Each structure stands twice: as structure tokens, then as C-alpha cells.
PDB file of C-alpha atoms in Angstrom:
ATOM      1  CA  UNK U 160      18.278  14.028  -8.037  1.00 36.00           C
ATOM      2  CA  UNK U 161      18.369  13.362  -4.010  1.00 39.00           C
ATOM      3  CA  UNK U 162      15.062  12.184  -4.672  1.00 45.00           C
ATOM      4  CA  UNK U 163      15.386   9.540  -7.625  1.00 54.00           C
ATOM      5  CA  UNK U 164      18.405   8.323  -5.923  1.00 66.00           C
ATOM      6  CA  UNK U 165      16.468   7.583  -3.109  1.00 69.00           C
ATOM      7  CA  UNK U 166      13.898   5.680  -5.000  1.00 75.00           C
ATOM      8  CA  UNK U 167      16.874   3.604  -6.560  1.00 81.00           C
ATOM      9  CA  UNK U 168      18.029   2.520  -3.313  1.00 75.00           C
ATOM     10  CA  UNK U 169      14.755   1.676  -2.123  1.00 81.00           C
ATOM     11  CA  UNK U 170      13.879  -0.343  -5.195  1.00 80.00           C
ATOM     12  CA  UNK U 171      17.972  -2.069  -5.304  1.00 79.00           C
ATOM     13  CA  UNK U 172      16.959  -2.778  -1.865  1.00 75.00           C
ATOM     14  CA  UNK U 173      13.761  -4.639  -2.204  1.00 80.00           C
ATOM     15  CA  UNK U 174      15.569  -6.705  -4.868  1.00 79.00           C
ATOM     16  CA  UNK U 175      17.686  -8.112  -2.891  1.00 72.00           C
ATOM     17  CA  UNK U 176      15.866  -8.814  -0.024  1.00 74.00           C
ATOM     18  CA  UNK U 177      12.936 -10.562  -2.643  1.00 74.00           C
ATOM     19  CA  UNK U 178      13.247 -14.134  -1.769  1.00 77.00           C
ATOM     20  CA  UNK U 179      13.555 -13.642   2.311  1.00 80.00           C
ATOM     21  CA  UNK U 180      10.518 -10.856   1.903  1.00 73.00           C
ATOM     22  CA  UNK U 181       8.282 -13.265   0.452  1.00 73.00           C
ATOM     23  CA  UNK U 182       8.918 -15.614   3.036  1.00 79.00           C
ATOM     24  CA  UNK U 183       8.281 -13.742   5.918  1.00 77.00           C
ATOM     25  CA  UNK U 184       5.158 -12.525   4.268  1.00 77.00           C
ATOM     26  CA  UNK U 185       3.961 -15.138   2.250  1.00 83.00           C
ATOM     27  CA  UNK U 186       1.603 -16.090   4.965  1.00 85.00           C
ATOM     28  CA  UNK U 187       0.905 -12.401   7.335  1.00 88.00           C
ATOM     29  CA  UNK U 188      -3.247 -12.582   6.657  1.00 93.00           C
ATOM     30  CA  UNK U 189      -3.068 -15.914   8.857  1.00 92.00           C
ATOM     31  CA  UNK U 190      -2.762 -14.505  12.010  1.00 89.00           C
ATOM     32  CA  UNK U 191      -4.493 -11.111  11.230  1.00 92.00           C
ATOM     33  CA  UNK U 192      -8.380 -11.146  10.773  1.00 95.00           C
ATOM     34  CA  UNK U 193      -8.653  -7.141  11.211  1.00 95.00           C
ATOM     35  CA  UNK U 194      -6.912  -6.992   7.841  1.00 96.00           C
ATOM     36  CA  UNK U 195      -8.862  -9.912   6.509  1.00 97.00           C
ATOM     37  CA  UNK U 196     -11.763  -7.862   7.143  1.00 97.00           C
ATOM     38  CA  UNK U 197     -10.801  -4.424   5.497  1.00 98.00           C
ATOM     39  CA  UNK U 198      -9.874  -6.658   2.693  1.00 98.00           C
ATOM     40  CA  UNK U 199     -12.890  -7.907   2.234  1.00 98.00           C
ATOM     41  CA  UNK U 200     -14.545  -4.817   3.104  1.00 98.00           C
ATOM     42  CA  UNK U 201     -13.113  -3.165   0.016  1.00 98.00           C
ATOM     43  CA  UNK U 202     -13.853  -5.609  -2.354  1.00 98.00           C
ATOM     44  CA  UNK U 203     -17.251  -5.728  -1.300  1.00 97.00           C
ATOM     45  CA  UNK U 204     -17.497  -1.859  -1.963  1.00 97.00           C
ATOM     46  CA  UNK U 205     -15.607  -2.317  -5.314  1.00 98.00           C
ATOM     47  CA  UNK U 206     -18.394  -4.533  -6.510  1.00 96.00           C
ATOM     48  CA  UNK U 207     -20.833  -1.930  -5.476  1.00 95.00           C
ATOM     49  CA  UNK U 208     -19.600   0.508  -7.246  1.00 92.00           C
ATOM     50  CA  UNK U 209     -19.444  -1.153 -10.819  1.00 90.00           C
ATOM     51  CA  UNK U 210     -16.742  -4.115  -9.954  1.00 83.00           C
ATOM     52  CA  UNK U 211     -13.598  -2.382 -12.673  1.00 92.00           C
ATOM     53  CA  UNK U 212     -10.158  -3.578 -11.909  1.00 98.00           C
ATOM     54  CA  UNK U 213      -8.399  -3.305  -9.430  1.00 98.00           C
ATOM     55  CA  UNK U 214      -4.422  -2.507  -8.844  1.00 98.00           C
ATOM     56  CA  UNK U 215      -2.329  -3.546  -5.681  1.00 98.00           C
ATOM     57  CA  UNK U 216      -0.016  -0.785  -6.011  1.00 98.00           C
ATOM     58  CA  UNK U 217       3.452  -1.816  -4.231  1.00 95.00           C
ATOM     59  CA  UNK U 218       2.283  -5.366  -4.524  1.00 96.00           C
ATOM     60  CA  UNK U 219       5.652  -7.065  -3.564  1.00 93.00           C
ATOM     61  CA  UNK U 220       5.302 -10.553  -3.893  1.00 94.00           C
ATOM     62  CA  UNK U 221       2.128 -10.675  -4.743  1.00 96.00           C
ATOM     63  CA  UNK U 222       0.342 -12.978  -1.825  1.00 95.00           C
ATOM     64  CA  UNK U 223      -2.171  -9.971  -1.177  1.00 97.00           C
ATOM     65  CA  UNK U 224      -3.200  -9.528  -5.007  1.00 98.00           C
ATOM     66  CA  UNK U 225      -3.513 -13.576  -4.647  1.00 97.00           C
ATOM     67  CA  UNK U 226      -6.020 -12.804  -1.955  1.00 98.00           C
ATOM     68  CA  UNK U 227      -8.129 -10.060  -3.876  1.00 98.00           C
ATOM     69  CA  UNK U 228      -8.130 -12.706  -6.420  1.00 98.00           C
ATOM     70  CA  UNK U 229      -9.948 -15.365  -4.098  1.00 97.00           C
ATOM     71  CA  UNK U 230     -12.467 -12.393  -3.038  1.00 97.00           C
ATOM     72  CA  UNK U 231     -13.105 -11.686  -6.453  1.00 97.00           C
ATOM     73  CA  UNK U 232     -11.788  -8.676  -7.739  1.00 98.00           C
ATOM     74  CA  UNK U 233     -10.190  -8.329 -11.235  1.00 98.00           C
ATOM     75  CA  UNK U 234      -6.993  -7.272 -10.099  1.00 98.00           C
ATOM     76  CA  UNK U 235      -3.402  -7.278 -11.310  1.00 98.00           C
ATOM     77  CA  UNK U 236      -0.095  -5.894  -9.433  1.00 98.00           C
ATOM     78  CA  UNK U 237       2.519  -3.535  -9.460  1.00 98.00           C
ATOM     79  CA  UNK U 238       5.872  -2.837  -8.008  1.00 96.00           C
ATOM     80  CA  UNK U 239       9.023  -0.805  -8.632  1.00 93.00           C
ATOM     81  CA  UNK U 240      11.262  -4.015  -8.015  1.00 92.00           C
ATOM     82  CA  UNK U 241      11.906  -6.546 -10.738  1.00 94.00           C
ATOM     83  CA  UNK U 242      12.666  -9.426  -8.664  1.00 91.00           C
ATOM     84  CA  UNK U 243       9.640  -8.561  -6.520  1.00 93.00           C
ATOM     85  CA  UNK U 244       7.152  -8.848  -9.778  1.00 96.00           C
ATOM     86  CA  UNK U 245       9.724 -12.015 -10.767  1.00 94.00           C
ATOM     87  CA  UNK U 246       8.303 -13.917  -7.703  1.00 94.00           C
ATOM     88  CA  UNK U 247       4.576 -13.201  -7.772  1.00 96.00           C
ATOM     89  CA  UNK U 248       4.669 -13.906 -11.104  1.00 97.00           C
ATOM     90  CA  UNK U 249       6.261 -17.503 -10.455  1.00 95.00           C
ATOM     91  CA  UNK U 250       4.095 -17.898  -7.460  1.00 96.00           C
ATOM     92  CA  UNK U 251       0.588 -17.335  -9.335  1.00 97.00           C
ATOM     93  CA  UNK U 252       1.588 -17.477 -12.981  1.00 98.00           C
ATOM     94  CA  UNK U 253      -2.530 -16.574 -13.560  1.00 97.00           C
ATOM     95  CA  UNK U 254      -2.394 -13.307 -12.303  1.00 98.00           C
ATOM     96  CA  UNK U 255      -1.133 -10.516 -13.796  1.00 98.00           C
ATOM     97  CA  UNK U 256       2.200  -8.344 -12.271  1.00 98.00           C
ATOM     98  CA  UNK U 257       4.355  -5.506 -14.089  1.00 98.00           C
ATOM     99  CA  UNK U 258       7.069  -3.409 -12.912  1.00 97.00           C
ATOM    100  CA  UNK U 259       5.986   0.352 -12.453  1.00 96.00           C
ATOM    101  CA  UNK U 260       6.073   3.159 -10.672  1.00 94.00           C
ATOM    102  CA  UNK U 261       3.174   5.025  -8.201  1.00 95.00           C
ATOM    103  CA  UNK U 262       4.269   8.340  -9.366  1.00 93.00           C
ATOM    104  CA  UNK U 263       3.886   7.646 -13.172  1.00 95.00           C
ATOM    105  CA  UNK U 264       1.602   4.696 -13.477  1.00 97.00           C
ATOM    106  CA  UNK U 265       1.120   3.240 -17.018  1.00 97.00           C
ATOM    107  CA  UNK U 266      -2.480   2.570 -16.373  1.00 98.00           C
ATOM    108  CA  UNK U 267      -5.005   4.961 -18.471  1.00 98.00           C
ATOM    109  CA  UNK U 268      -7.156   7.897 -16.608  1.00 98.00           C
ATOM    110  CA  UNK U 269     -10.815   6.623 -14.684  1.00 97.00           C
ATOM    111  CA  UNK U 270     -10.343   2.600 -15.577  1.00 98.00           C
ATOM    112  CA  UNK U 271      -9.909   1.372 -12.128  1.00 98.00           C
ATOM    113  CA  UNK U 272     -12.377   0.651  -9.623  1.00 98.00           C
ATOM    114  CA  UNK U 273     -10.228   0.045  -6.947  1.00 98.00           C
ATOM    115  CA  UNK U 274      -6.352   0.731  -5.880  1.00 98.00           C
ATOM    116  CA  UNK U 275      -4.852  -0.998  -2.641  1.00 98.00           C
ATOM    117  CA  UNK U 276      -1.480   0.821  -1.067  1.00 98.00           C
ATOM    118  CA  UNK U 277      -0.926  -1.268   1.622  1.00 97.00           C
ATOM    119  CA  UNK U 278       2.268   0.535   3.274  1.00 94.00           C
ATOM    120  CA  UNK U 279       3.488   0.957  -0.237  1.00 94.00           C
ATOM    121  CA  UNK U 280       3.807   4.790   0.272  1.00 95.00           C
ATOM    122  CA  UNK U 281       6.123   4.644   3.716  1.00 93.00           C
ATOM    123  CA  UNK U 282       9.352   5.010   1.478  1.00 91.00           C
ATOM    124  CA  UNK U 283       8.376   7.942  -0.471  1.00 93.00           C
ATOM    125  CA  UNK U 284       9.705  11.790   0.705  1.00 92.00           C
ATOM    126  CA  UNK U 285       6.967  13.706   2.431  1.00 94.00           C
ATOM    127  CA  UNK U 286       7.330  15.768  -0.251  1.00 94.00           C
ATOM    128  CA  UNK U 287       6.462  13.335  -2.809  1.00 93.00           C
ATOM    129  CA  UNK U 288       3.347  11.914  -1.687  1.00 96.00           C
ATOM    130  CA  UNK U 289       1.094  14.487  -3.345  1.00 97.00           C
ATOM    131  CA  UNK U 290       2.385  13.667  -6.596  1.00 96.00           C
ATOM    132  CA  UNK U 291       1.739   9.626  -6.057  1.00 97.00           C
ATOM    133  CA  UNK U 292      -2.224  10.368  -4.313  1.00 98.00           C
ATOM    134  CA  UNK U 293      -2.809  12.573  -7.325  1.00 98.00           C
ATOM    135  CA  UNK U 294      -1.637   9.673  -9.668  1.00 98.00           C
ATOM    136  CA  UNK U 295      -4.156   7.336  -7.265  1.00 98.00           C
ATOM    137  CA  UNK U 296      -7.474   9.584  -8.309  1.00 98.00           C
ATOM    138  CA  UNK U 297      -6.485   9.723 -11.660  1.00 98.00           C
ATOM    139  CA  UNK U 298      -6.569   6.091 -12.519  1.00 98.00           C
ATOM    140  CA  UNK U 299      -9.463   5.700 -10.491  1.00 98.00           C
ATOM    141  CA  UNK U 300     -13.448   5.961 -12.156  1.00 98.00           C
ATOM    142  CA  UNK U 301     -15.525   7.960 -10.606  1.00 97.00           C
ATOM    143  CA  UNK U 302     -16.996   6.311  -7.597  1.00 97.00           C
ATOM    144  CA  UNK U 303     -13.770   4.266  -7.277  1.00 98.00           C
ATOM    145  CA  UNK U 304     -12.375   3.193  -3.765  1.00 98.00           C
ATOM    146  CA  UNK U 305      -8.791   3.625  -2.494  1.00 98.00           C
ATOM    147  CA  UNK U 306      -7.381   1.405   0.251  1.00 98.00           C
ATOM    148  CA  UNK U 307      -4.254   2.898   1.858  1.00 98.00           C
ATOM    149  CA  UNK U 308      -2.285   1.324   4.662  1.00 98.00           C
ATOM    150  CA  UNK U 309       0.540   2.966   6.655  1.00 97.00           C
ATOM    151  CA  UNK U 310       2.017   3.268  10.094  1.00 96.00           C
ATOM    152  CA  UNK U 311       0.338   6.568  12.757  1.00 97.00           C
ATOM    153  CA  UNK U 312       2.839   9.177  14.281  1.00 97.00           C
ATOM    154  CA  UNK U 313       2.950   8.956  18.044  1.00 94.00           C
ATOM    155  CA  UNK U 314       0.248  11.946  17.823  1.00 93.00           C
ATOM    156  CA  UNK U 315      -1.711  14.591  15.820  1.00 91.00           C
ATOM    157  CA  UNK U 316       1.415  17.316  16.778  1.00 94.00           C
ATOM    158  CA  UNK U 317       3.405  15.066  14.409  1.00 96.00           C
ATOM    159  CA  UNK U 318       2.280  15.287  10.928  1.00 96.00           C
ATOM    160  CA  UNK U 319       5.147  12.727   9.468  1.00 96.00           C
ATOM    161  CA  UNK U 320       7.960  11.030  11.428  1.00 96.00           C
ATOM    162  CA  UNK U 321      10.891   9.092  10.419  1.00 94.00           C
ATOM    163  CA  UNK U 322      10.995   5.686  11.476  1.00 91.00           C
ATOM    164  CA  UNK U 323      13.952   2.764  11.318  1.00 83.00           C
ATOM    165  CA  UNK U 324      12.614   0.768   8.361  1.00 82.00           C
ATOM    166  CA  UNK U 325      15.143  -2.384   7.887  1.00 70.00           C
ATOM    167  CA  UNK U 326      14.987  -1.985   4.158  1.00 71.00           C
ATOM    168  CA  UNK U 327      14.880   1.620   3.388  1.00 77.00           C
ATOM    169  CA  UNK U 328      14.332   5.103   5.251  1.00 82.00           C
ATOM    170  CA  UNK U 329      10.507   4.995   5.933  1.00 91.00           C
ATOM    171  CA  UNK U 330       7.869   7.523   6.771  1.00 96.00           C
ATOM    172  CA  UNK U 331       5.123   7.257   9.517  1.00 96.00           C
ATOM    173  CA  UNK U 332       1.816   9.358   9.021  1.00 97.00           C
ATOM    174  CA  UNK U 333      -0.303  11.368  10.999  1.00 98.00           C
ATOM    175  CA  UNK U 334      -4.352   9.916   9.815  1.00 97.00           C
ATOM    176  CA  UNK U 335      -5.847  13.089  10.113  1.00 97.00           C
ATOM    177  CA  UNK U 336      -3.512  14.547   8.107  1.00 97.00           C
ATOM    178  CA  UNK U 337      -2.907  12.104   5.318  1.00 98.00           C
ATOM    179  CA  UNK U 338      -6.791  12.022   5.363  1.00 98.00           C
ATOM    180  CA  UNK U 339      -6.488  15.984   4.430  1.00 98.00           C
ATOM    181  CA  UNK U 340      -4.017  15.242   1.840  1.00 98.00           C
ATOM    182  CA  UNK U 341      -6.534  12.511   0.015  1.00 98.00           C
ATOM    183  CA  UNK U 342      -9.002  15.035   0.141  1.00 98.00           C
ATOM    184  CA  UNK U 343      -6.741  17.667  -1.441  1.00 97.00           C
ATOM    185  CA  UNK U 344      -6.069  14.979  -4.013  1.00 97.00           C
ATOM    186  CA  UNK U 345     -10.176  13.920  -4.563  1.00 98.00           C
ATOM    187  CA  UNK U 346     -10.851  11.445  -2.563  1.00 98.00           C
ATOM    188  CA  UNK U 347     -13.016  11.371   0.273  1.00 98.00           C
ATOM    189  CA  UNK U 348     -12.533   9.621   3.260  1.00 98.00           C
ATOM    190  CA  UNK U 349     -15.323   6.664   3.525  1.00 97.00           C
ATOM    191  CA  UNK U 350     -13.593   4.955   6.608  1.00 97.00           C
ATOM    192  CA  UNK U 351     -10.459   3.854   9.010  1.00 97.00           C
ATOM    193  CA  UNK U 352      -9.068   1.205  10.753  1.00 97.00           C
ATOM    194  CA  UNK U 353      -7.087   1.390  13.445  1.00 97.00           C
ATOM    195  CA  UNK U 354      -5.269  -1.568  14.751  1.00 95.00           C
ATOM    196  CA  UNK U 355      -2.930  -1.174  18.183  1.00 94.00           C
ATOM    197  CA  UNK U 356       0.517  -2.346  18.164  1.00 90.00           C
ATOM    198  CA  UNK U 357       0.470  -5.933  19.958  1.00 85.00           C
ATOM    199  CA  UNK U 358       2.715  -6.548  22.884  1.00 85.00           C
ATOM    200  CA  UNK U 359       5.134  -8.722  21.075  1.00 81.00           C
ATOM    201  CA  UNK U 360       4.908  -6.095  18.295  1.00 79.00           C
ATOM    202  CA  UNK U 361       9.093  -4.849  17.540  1.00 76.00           C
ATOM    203  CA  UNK U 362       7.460  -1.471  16.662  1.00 81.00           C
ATOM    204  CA  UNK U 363       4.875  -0.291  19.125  1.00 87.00           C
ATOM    205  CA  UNK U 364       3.023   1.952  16.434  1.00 94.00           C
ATOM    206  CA  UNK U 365      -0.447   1.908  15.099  1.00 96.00           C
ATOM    207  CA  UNK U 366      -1.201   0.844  12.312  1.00 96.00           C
ATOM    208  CA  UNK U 367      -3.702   2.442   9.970  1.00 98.00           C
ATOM    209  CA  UNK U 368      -5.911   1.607   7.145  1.00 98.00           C
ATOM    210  CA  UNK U 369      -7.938   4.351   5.703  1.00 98.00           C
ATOM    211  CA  UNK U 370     -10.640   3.781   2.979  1.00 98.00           C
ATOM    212  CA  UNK U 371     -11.252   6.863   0.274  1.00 98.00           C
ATOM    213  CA  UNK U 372     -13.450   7.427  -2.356  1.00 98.00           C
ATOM    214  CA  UNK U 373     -13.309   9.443  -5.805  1.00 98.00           C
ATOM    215  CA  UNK U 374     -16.369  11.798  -6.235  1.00 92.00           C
TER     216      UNK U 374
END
């Protein structure tokens, strides 16, 4: 129950911050090549692999599903808050968005190519992540990739850390051991970016991007 409750607040919250969310985010690729590249990087190895669809899991807004769009991909969005799916749907009324959850996706087993989590995970309960990876491989195909993004614990001691989110409690992630949790869950580590916090950064964390593949 502690646990659904939290989800509802996390999803009440992103609807009301909707509007002010997609305008502070509309435009974040802009100034970041690093993630243009990893971007592109996994469409490229989405094609490769037999070009399926592709979900943006946690897709807010949907500016980044825009992008996979203009790389290519056949790719559609989801999110657990209704006025978050409202705007991407009003801002590109070609794409497809529906309201869902990672933990019980209505998308059928092995018909994706390709799932992005960009720091759509760093709200769920330690606990709970197992259950949303596991959900990850099973709408993947074989030979799928996974894109996940999320913020690094200050070290390797520190498997998860709590971290002042403005929306919502939020979780920060040891890589090495998220990495052993995809490969509990399937998928196989293919790759990682690491980006370090800038300066002018509010939070002086790094920020990670790992790419995973399903056997």
C-alpha cells in the first residue's frame, strides 16, 4: 500500500507540474551533444538489430520520442501522468502517447526492438526496480536494446542513495550495480556513458547512461 501510494504522489505530482516541465525541457538536447550522441547511438543499433518499435518509457512530454522520431525509429510513448501524455500528444499530434505504467506495461511479450528509460526509474522504491527491468526484457525481441538513464551514487560502497528530487522522492544508482541487476533481469550490458556534473550543475552527480541488450 506504502508503495502504490507512493506511485500516486509521484504521478499527482508530475500532473501538476506538466505545463512548467515541458518548458524547462522542451529544449535540454540543445545544449547537450553527449546525449545527442547515445541517442543516436541507440537508434543506430535498433536498426541493426531488425529496426521493431520502439517505447520511450516515462516519456513526459514527449520532446525525446519527437527526437527518436527525426532519427528514425518507430516509436511511440508512455507515461504514468495524464496531463504529461495530454501535452506530447498536443505538441506532435503524429506520434503516438498512452498513459501506462513500467511495472505492468500493456505492450505484448518480444515486439519491441528498443525501450528508452531516460531517468524514468529514479522515483521507483529500490525494491521495485526488479519488477519494472523484468517488465523491460519482456517486451523486448530477442536481440533488442535497452537505453537506461539515471543519476551515479557518490561511489561503488553505495549501491542506491536518496537524493532531493523537486517533484518526488528520487533514487540515485550505483552503475555497477544496476548493471548486475539488468543482467539478473536478461540483459547484457553493451555499453555506458558517463557524463560529469558541470560546474554550474545544482546537483554535482554523474550522470549515467547504460546501454543493454536481450540475448
Amino acid at each position: 500500500m506504502v508503495e502504490h501510494d507512493a506511485f500516486s504522489a509521484t504521478r499527482e505530482a508530475y500532473d501538476a507540474l506538466a505545463s512548467t516541465y515541458a518548458q524547462r525541457f522542451r529544449d535540454e538536447l540543445r545544449d547537450r551533444p553527449l546525449d545527442r550522441a547515445i541517442l543516436s547511438a541507440f537508434a543506430e543499433v535498433v536498426r541493426a538489430s531488425g529496426d521493431g518499435q520502439v517505447a520511450d518509457l516515462g516519456c513526459g512530454p514527449g520532446h525525446i520520442t519527437a527526437h527518436l522520431d527525426e532519427l528514425g525509429l518507430a516509436v511511440f510513448g508512455v507515461d504514468a501522468a495524464p496531463a504529461m501524455i495530454e501535452l506530447a500528444r498536443q505538441a506532435y499530434p503524429g506520434l503516438r502517447f498512452d498513459v501506462g505504467s513500467m511495472a505492468a506495461l500493456d505492450i505484448a511479450d518480444g515486439v519491441l526492438g528498443g525501450v528508452l528509460s531516460r531517468w524514468s526509474v529514479i522515483h521507483t522504491p529500490p525494491p521495485e526496480l526488479p519488477v519494472i527491468l523484468t517488465e523491460f526484457h519482456r517486451v523486448l525481441a530477442p536481440g533488442g536494446h535497452l537505453l537506461i538513464g539515471f543519476s551515479a551514487t557518490d561511489g561503488p560502497s553505495h549501491p542506491t542513495q536518496v537524493f532531493d528530487h523537486a517533484v518526488a522522492p528520487a533514487y540515485r544508482w550505483s552503475p555497477d550495480h544496476l548493471a548486475a541487476m539488468l543482467r539478473e533481469s536478461g540483459l547484457a550490458e553493451v555499453a555506458r556513458m558517463v557524463r560529469e556534473p558541470q560546474p554550474t550543475d545544482r546537483r554535482q552527480f554523474q550522470e549515467i547512461q547504460l546501454l543493454a541488450r536481450k540475448a
